[in-house]
Short mmCIF file of C-alpha atoms in Angstrom, two decimals:
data_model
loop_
_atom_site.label_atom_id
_atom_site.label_comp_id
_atom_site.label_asym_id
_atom_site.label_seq_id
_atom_site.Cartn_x
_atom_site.Cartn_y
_atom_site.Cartn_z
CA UNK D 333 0.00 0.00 0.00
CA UNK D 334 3.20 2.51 0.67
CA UNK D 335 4.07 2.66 -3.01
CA UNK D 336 0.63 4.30 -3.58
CA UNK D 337 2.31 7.26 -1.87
CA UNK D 338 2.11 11.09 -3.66
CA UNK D 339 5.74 11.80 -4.48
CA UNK D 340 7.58 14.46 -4.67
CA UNK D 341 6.64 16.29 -1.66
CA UNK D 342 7.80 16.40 1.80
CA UNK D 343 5.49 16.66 4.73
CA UNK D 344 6.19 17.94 7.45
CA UNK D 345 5.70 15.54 10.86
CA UNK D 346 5.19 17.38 14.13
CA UNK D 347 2.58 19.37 12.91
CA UNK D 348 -0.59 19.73 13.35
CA UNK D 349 -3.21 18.34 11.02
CA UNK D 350 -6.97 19.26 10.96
CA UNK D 351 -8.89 20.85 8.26
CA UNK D 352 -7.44 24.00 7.56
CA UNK D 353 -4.74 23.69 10.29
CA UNK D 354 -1.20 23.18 8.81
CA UNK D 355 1.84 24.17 10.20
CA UNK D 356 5.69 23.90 8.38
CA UNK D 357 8.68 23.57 10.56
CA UNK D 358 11.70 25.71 10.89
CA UNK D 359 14.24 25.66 8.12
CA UNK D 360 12.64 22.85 6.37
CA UNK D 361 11.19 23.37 2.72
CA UNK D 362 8.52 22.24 0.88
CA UNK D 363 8.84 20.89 -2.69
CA UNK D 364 6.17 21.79 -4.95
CA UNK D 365 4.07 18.68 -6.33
CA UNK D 366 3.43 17.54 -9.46
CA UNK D 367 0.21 16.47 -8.36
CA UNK D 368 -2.80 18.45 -9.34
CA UNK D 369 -4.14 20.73 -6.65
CA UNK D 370 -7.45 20.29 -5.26
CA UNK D 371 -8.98 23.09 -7.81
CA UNK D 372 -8.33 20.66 -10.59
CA UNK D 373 -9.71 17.37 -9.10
CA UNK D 374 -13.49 16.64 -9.59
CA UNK D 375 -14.86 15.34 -5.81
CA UNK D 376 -16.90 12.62 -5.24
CA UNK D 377 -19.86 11.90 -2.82
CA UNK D 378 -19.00 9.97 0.40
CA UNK D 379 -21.13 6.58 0.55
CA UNK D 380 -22.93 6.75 3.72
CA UNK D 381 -24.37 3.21 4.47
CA UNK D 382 -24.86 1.20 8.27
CA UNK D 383 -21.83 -0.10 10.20
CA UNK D 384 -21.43 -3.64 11.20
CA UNK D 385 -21.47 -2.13 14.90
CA UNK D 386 -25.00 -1.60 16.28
CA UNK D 387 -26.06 2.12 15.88
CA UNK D 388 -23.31 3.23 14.61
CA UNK D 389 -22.94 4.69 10.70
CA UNK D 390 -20.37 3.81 7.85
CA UNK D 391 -18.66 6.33 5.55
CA UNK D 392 -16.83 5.02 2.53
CA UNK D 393 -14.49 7.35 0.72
CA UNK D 394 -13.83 6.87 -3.08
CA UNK D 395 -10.70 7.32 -3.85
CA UNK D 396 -9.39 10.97 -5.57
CA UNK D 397 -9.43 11.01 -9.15
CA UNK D 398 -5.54 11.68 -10.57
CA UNK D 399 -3.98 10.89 -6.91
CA UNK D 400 -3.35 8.16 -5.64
CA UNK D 401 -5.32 8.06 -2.53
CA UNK D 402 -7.04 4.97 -2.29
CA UNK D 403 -10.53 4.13 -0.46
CA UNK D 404 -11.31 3.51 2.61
CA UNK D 405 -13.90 3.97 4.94
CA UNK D 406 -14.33 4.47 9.02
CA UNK D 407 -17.17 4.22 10.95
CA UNK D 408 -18.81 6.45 14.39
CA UNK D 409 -21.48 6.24 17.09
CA UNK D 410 -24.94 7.93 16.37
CA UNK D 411 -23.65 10.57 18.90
CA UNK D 412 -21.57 12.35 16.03
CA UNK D 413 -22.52 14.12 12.62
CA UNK D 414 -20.90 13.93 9.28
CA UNK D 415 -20.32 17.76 8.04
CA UNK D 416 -21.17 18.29 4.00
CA UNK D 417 -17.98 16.95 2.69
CA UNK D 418 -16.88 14.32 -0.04
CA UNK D 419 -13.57 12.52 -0.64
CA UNK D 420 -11.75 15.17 -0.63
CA UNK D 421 -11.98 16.51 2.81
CA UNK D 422 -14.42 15.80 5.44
CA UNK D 423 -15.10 16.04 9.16
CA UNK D 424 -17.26 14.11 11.94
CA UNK D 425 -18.05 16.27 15.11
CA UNK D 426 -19.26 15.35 18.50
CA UNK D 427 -19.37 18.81 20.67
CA UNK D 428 -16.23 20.20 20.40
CA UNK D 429 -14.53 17.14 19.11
CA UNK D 430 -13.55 16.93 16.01
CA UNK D 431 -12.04 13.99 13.49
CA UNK D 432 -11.33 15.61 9.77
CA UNK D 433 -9.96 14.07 6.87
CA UNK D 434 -8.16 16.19 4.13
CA UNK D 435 -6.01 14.49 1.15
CA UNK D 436 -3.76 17.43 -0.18
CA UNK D 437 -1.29 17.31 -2.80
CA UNK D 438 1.64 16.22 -0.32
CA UNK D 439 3.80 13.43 -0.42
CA UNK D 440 5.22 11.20 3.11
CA UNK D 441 6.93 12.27 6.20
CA UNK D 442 7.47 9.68 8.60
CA UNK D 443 6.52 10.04 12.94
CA UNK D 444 9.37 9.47 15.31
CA UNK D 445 8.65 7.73 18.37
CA UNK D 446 10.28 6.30 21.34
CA UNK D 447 10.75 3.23 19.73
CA UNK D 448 11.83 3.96 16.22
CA UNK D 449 15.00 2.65 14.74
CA UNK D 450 16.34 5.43 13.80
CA UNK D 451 19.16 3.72 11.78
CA UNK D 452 16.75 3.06 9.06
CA UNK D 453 16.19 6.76 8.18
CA UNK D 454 17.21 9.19 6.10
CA UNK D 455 19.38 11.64 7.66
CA UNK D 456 17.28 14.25 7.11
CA UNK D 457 14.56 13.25 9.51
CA UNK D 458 16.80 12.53 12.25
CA UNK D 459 16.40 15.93 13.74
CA UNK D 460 12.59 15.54 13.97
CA UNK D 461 11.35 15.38 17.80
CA UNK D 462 10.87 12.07 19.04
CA UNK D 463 7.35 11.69 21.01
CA UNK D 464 7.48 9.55 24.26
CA UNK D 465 3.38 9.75 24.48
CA UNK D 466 0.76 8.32 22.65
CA UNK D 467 -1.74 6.50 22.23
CA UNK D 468 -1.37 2.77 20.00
CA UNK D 469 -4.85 1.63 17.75
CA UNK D 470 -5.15 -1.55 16.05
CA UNK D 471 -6.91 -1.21 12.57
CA UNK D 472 -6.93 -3.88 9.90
CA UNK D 473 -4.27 -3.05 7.73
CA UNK D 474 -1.96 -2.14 10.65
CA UNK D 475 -1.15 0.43 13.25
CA UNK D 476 -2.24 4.30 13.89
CA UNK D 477 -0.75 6.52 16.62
CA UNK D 478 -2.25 9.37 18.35
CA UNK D 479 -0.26 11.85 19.55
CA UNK D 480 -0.94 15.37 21.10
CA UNK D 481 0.70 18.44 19.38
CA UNK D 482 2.24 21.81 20.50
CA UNK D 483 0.07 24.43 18.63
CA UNK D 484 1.56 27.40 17.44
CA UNK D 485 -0.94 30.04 17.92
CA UNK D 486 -1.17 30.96 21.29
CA UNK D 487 -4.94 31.84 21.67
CA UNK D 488 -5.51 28.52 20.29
CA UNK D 489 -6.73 26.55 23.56
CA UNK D 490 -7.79 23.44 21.86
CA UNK D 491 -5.96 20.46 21.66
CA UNK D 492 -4.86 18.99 18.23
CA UNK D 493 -3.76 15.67 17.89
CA UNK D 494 -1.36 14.16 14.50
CA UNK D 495 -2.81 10.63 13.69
CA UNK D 496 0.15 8.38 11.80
CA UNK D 497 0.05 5.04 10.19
CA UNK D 498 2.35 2.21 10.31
CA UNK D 499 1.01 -0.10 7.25
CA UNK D 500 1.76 -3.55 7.73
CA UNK D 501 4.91 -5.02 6.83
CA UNK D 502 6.69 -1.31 7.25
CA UNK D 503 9.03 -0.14 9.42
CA UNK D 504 8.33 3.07 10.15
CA UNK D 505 5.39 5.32 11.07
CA UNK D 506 4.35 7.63 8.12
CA UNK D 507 2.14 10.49 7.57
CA UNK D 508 -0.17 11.25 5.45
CA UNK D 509 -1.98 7.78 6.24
CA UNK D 510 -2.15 6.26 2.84
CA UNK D 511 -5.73 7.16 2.70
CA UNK D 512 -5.19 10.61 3.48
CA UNK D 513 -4.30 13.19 6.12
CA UNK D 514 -6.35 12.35 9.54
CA UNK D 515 -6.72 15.05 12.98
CA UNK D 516 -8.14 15.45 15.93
CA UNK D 517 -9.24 18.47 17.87
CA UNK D 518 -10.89 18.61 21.37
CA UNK D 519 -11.39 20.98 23.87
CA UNK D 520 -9.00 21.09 26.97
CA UNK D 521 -11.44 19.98 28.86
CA UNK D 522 -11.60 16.34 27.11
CA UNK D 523 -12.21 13.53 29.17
CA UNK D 524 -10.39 9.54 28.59
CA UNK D 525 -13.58 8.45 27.99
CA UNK D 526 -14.20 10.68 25.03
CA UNK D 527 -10.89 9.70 23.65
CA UNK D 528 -11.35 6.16 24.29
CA UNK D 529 -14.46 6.63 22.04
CA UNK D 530 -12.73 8.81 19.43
CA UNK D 531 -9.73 6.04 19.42
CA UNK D 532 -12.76 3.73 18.56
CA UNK D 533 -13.82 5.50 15.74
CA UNK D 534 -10.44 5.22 14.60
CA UNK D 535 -10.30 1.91 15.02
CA UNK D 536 -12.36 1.42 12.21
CA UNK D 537 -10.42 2.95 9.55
CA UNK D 538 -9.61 0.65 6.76
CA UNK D 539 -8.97 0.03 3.29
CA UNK D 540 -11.80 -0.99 1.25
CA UNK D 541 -10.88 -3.38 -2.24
#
């Protein structure tokens, strides 16, 4: 599934990801794609069906016509609304919480964690920080991690979490996920049991033949 990566691009990890709400590192550039931007892409419906899990609703998301973003679909309690979107960019809210979805014209950047081998990387992501906390979901295809991030803007009081993707039979933690760019946002005032229910939701991301 890796090799259906965007090229060209570098993103940037340790940044925050939710619609709208991208942020670049320090003395690192950005390579323009040769990807088409969004403008030029014709987006497609979401397929809204019933979930396998009692009560709860199914999104399938075609895949984005000349990218190579594939489908995939996830799946959330009755509790939370799908926003107007399509396979381009979408969100699912619950309060203040907030999972969106965005596929931009980026290419890979990979997550450092505690555990990493960092002998298998490129030098240039060596200087990336390493994050000690997170929190480890099983999906089919593999593994995410959730992991809270620093926000730049100081009046910004929520709390925005980067969600990476190790597919199976990789080594590393990447992001975008291969099915596209995935965030979280809460309030501060989020409790474990929310997140245990938004780490269910992601959960049920997978890739759909």
């Amino acid at each position: 599934m890796k090799s259906k990566k965007l090229l060209i691009i570098t993103l940037i990890v340790g940044v925050a990801i939710y619609i709208g709400y991208l942020t670049t590192p320090k003395n690192k550039s950005v390579v323009p794609s040769s990807t088409p931007p969004a403008s030029d892409i014709s987006a497609l419906p979401l397929e809204v069906s019933k979930s396998d899990k009692n009560g709860w609703t199914k999104i399938v998301v075609p895949p984005l016509a000349k990218t190579t973003y594939p489908v995939f679909s996830i799946s959330f309690p009755s509790a939370w609304t799908l926003d107007n979107g399509n396979n381009e960019s979408f969100t699912i809210k619950k309060g203040t919480s907030v999972i969106g979805m965005d596929r931009p014209a980026v290419g890979g950047g990979v997550c450092l964690f505690s555990d990493t081998d960092l002998t298998k990387l490129d030098e240039y992501w060596k200087g990336y920080p390493i994050q000690k906390t997170y929190k480890e979901i099983v999906v089919k295809h593999g593994l995410l991690r959730r992991y809270k991030l620093e926000s730049p803007d100081t009046n910004d009081k929520n709390i925005h979490y980067q969600v990476c993707e190790l597919y199976t039979g990789d080594k590393v933690f990447e992001v975008p996920l291969d099915g596209g760019i995935i965030g979280v946002t809460t309030s501060p005032q989020i409790t474990q049991s929310d997140l245990n229910e938004i780490d269910s939701i992601l959960a049920t991301y997978q890739y759909e033949k």
